[in-house]
Coordinates of C-alpha atoms in Angstrom, one line a residue:
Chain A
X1 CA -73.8 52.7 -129.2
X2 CA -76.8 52.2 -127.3
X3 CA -79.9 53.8 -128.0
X4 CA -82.6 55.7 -126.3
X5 CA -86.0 57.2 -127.2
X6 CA -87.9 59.4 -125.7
X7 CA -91.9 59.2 -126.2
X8 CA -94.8 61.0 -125.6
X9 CA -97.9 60.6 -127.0
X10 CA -99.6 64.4 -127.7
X11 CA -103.3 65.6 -128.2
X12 CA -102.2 69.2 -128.7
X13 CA -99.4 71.1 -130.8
X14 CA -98.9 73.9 -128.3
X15 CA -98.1 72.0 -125.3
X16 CA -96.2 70.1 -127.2
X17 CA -94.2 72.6 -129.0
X18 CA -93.6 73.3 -125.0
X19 CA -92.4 69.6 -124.4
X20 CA -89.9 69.5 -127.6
X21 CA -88.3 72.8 -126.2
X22 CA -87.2 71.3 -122.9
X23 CA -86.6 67.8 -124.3
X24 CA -84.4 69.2 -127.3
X25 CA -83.0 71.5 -124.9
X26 CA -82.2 69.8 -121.3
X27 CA -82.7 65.8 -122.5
X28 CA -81.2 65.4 -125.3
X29 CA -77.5 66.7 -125.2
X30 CA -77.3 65.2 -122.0
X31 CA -77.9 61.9 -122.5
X32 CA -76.0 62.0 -125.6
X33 CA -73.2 62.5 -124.0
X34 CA -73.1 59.9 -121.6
X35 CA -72.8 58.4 -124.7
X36 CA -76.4 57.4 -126.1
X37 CA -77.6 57.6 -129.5
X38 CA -81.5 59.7 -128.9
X39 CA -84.1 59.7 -130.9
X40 CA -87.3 61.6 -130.2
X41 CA -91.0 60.8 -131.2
X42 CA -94.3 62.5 -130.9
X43 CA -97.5 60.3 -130.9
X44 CA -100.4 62.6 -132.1
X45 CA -103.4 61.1 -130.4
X46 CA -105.2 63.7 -131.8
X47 CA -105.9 66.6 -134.2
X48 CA -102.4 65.1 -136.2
X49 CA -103.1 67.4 -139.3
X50 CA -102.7 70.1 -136.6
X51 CA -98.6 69.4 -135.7
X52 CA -96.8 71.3 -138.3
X53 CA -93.5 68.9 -138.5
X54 CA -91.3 71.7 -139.4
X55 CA -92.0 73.3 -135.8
X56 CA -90.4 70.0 -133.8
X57 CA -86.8 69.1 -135.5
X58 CA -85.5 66.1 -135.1
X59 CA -88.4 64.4 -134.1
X60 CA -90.3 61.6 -135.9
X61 CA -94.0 61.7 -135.4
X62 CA -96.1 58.5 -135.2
X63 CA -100.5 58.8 -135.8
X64 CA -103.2 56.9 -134.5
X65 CA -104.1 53.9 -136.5
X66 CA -104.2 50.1 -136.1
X67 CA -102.1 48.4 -133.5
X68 CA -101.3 52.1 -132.2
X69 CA -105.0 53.6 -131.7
X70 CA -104.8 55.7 -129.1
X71 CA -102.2 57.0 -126.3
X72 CA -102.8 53.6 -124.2
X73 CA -101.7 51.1 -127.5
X74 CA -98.9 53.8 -127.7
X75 CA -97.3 52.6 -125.0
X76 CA -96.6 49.5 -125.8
X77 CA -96.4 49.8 -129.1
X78 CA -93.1 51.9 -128.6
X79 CA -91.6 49.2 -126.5
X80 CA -91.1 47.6 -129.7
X81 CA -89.3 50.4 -131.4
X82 CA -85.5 49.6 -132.3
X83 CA -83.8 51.4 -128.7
X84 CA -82.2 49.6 -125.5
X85 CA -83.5 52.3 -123.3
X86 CA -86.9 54.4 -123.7
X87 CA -87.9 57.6 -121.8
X88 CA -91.4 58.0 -121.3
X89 CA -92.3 61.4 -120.8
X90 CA -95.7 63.0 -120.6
X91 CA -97.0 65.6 -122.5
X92 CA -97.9 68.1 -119.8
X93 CA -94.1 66.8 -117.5
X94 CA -91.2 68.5 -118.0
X95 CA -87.4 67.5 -116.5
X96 CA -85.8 70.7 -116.3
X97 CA -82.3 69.8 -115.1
X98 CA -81.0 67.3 -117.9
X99 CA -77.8 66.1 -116.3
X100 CA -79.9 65.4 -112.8
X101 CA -82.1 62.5 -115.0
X102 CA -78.6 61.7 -116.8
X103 CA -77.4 61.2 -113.4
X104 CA -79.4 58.3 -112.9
X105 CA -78.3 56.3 -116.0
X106 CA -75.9 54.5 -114.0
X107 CA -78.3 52.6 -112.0
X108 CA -78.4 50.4 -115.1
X109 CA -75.4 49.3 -114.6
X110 CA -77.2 46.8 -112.1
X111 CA -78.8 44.4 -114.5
X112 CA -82.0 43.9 -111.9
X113 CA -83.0 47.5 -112.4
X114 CA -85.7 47.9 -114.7
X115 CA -86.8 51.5 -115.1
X116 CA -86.3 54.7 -113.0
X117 CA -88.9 56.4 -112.1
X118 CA -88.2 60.2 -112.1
X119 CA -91.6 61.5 -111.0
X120 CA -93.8 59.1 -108.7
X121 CA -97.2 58.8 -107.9
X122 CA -98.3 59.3 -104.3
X123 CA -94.7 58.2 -103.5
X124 CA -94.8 55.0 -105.9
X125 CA -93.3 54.9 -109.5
X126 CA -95.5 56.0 -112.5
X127 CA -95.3 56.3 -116.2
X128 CA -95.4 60.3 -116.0
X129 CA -91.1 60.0 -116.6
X130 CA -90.4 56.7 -116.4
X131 CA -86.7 55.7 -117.9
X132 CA -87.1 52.3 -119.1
X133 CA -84.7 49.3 -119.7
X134 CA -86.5 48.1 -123.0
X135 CA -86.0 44.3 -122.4
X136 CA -86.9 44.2 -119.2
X137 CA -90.3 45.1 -120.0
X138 CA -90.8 43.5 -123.3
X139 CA -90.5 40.4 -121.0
X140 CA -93.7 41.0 -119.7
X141 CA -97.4 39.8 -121.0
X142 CA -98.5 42.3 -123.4
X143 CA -100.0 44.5 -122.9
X144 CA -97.4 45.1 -120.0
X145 CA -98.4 49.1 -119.6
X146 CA -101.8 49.7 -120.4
X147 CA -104.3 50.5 -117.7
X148 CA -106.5 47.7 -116.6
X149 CA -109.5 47.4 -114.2
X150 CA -108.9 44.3 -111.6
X151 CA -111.9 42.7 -109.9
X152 CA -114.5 45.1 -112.2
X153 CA -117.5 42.5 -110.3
X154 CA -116.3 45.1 -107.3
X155 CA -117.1 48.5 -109.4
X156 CA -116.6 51.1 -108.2
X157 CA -114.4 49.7 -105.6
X158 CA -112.3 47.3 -107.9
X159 CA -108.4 48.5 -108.4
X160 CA -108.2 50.6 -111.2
X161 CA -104.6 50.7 -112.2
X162 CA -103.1 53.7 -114.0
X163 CA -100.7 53.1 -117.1
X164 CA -97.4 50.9 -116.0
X165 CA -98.2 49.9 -113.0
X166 CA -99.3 46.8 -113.7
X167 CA -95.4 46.5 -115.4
X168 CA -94.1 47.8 -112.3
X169 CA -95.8 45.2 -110.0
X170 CA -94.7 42.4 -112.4
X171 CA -91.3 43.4 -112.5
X172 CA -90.8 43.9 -108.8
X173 CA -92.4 39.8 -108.4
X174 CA -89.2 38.7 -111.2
X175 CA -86.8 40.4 -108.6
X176 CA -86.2 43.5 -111.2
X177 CA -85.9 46.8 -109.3
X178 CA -87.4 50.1 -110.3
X179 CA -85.7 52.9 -108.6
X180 CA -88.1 55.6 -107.5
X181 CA -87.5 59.1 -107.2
X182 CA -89.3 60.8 -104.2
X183 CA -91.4 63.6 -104.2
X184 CA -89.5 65.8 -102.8
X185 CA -86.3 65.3 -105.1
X186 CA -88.5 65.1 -107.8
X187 CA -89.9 68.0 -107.6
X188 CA -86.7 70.5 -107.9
X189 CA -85.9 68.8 -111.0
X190 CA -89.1 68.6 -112.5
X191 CA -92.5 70.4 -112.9
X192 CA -95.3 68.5 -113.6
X193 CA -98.5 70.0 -115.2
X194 CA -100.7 67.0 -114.8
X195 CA -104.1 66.9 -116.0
X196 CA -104.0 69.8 -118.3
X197 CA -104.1 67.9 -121.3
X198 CA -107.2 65.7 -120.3
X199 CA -109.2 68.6 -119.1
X200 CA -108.8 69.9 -122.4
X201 CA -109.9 66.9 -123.8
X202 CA -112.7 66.2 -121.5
X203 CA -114.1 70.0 -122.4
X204 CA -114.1 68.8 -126.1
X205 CA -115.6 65.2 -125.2
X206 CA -118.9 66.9 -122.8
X207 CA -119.2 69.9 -125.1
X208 CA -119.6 67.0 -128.0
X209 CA -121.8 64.5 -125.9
X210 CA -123.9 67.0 -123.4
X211 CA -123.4 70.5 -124.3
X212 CA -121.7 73.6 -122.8
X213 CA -124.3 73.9 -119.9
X214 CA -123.0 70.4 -118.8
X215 CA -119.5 71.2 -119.1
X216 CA -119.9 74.1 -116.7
X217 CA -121.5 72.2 -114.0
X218 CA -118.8 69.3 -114.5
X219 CA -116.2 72.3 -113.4
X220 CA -117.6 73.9 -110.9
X221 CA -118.5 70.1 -109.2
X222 CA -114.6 68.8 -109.6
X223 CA -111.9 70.6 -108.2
X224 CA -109.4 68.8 -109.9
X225 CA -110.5 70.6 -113.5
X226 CA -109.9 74.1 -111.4
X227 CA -106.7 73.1 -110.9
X228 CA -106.1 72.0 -114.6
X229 CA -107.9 75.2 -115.8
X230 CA -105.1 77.4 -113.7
X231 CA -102.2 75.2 -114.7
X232 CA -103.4 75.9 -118.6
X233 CA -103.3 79.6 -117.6
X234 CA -99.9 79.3 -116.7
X235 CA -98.9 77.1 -119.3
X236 CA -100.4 79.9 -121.4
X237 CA -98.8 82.6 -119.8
X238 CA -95.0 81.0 -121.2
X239 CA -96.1 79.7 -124.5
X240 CA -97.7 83.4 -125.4
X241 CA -94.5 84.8 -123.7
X242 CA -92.1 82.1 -125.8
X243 CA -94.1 82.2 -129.0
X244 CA -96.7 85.4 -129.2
X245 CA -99.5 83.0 -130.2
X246 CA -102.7 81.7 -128.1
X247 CA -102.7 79.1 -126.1
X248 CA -104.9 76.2 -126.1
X249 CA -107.2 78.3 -128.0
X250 CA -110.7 77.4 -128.8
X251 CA -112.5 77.2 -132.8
X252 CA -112.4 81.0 -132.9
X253 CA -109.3 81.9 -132.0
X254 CA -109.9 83.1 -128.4
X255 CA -106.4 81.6 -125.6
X256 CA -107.4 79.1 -123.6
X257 CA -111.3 79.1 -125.1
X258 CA -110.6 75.4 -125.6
X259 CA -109.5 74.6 -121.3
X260 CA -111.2 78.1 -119.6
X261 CA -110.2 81.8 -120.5
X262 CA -108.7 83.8 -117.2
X263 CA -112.3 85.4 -117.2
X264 CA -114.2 82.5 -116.7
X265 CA -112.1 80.8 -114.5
X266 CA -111.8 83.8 -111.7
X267 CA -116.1 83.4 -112.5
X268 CA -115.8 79.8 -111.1
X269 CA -113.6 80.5 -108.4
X270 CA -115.8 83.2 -106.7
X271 CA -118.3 80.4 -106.5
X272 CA -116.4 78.2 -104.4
X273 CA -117.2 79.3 -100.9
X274 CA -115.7 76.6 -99.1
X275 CA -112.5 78.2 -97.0
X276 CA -110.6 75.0 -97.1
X277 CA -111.1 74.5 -100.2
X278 CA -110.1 77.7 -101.3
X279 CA -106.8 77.3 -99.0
X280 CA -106.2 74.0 -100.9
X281 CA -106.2 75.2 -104.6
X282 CA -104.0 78.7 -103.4
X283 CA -101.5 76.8 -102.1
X284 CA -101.9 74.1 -105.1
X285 CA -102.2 77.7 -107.2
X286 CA -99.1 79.0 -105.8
X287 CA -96.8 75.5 -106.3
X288 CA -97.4 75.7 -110.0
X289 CA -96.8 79.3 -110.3
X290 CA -93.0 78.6 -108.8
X291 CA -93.0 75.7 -111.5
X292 CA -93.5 78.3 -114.4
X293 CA -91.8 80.5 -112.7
X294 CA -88.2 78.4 -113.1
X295 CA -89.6 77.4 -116.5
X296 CA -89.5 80.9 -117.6
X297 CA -86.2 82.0 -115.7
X298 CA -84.9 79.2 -118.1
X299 CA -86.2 80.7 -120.6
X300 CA -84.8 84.0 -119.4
X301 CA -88.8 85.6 -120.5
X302 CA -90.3 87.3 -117.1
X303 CA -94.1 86.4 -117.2
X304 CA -97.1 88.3 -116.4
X305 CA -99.3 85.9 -114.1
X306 CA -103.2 86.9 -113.7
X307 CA -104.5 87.0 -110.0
X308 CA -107.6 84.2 -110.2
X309 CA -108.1 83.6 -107.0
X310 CA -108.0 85.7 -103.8
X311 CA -108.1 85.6 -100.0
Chain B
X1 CA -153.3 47.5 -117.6
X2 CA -150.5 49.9 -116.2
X3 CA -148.2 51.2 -118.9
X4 CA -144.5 51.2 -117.5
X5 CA -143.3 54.5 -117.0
X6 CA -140.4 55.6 -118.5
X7 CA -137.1 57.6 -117.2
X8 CA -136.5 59.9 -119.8
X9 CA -132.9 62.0 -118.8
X10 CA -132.3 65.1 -121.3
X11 CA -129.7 66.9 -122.5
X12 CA -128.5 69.5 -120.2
X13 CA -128.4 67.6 -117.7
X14 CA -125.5 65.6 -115.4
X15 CA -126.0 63.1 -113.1
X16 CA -123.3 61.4 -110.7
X17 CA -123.3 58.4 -109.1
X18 CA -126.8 57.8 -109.7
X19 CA -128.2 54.2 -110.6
X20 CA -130.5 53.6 -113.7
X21 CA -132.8 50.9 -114.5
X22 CA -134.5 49.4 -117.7
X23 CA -137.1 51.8 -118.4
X24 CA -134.6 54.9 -119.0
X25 CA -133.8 56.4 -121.8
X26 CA -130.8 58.9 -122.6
X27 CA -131.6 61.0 -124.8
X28 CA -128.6 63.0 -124.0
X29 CA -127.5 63.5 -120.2
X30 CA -123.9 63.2 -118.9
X31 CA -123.8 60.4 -116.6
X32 CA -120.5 60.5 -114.5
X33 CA -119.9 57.4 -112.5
X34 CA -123.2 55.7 -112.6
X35 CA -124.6 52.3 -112.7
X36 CA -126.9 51.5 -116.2
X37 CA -128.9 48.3 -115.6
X38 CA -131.2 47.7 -118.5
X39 CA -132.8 50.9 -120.1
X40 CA -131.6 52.3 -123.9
X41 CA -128.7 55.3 -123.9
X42 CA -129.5 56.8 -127.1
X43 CA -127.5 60.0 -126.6
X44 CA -124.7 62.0 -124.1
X45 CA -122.1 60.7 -122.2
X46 CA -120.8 57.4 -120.1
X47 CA -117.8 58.1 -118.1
X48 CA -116.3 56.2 -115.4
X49 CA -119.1 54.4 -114.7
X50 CA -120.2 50.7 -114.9
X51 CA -122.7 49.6 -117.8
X52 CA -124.4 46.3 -116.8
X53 CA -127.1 46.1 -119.4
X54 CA -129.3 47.4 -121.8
X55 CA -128.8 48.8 -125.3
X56 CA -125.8 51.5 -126.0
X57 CA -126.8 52.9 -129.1
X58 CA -125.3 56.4 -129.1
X59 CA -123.3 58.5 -127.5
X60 CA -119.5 59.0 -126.1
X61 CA -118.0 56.2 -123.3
X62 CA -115.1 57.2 -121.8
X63 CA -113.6 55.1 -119.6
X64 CA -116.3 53.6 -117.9
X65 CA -116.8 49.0 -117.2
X66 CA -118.9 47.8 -120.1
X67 CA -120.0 45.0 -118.1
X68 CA -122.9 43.6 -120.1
X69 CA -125.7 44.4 -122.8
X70 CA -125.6 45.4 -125.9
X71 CA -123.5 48.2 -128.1
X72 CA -125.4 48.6 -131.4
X73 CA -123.3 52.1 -131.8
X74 CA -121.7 54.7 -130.7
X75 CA -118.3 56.6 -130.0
X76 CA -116.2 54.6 -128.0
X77 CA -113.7 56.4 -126.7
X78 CA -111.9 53.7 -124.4
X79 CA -112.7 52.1 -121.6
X80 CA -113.0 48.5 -120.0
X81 CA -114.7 44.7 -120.6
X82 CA -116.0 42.4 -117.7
X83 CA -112.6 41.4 -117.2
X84 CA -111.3 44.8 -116.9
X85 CA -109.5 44.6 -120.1
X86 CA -109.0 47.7 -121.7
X87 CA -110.3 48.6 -125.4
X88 CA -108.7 51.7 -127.3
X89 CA -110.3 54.0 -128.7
X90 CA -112.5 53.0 -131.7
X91 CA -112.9 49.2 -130.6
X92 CA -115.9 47.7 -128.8
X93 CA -116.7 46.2 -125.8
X94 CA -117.9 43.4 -127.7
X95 CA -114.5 42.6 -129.9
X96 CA -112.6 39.3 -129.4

């Protein structure tokens, strides 16, 4: 039987507690009954000691060490595991319709088609859930997914390509096809959470290198973090509801201290004054709240949202 | 004789987009998508910028072009080489 795995490379156990619950749930039985054989593994990019292995059966759990240091080497690392097919899923993406991404399995059939992409990138194919055929891309030059910086003697204007899409270029010059999922399809079947993870992260990298007074200004100056922030709160709002235990909490304890607490984040938004702006994140606000919203009517919890931002 | 004068950026503080020559110090700044040409980061963090020369000798980059200079230490937390390579976490700028 052929075999499939599905990867992810984690920095934090609660949102990927989150992950395992809709992969074990929706992805799993369904492509194991097309038939596949699936296996599942977490890469801890980070705070390993802090993923309790008992709370994610039927998962095998790889750590950061040589040849595999950090989420980028993961990658392509894992193209080397034993599998015909591989499932990259990010930590903050979820499929919520199993047989919709099983659906698409027969596109293999072709032997041109490489990968599918079920959840592009302004409209192109990306890495955030991106069903691979394994040899395809182990045909490439490694490191075939990692990011890389073309024409850097052009900083800041060189191209600065994101995770697999140098892969995806190189397959589509051998004549290998990736099909790619629109937006729009995309998003009934899927709910995407993106950024939440490295705004986390960034919080823990300027607190360490700058200090908290820097991390503040960084927020209120990028939009993009208010966004994340919100998306944490909602993310936060189903894991509490799912689990009764704080969400990306900070050293003492306090849910969301280590992203930004409801409080502080309804502080932020008063600040921003600019009326288009404020239109943007509501309506950006109010597309992630229906994504939670189906989340949780999967579930079958009904969640409590906080009001953060208003007219 | 005129004594150069020195840039000396302190913690606390952030700068974007901003362009720093040899006599600056960091002694602790966030620097978000700036250009470091010459000058001795001591402290704080590189991110997404372009690091053409001087001394890195402490700190966090993150994701920035180490283009040229010198890393004596530091946490290197990933980023790219002249030719846009990218190291992982824990390597250097300077590894084969």
């Amino acid at each position: 039987m052929q075999r499939l795995l599905i990867a992810s490379p984690h920095r934090y156990p609660d949102l990927a507690r989150l992950w395992h619950r809709f992969v074990t749930r929706e992805l799993v039985p369904a492509f194991a009954r097309l038939p596949l054989e699936v296996d599942v593994n977490i890469f801890c990019d980070a705070n390993a000691d802090r993923f309790h292995r008992n709370l994610f059966p039927g998962v095998r759990f790889s750590c950061s060490g040589p040849g595999m240091r950090d989420f980028m080497e993961f990658y392509d690392a894992t193209l080397n595991a034993q599998c015909d097919f591989l499932l990259f899923l990010d930590a903050d993406t979820f499929l919520l319709d199993g047989n919709w991404a099983c659906s698409y399995f027969e596109a293999f059939d072709n032997p041109n088609v490489a990968a599918v992409s079920f959840v592009p990138r302004r409209e192109a194919p990306a890495i955030f859930a991106l069903l691979c055929r394994a040899e395809s891309f182990r045909a490439l030059p490694a490191p075939a997914l990692a990011c890389r910086y073309e024409f850097p003697e052009n900083s800041p204007h060189g191209v600065n390509l994101q995770p697999g899409e140098f892969a995806t270029r190189e397959l589509i010059k051998r004549g290998k096809t990736i099909v790619n999922i629109a937006g729009e399809e995309s998003s009934r079947h899927a709910a995407n959470f993106r950024g939440t993870t490295g705004f986390r992260s960034s919080r823990e990298h300027t607190m360490q290198a700058a200090g908290e007074r820097v991390f503040w200004q960084s927020v209120v100056e990028y939009p993009a973090y208010l966004i994340a922030a919100y998306d944490n709160v909602l993310l936060g709002c189903l894991y509490q509801s799912l689990y009764h235990e704080p969400f990306a909490p900070d050293q003492g304890g306090t849910p969301l201290g280590g992203s930004l607490t409801v409080a502080d984040l309804k502080q932020v938004l008063k600040g921003v004054r600019d009326t288009k702006q404020r239109a943007l994140l509501r309506e950006r606000f109010k597309r992630s709240q229906q994504n939670i919203l189906r989340m949780a009517a999967q579930e079958g919890v009904e969640l409590s949202i906080p009001f953060v931002l208003s007219d | 004789m005129n004594e150069p004068k020195f840039l000396i950026l302190a913690p606390g503080e952030l700068y974007r987009e901003k362009k720093f020559g040899p006599n600056t110090v960091n002694q602790g700044a966030a620097l978000f998508e700036c250009e470091w040409d010459g000058g001795r980061f001591e402290a704080g963090l590189f991110t997404g910028g372009i690091f053409l020369s001087g001394e890195f000798v402490g700190g966090i980059f993150l994701g920035g072009i180490f283009w040229g200079g010198t890393w004596v230490s530091g946490i290197w937390e990933g980023g790219f080489d002249r030719t846009g390579t990218y190291h992982s976490r824990g390597d250097s700028p300077s590894a084969p």
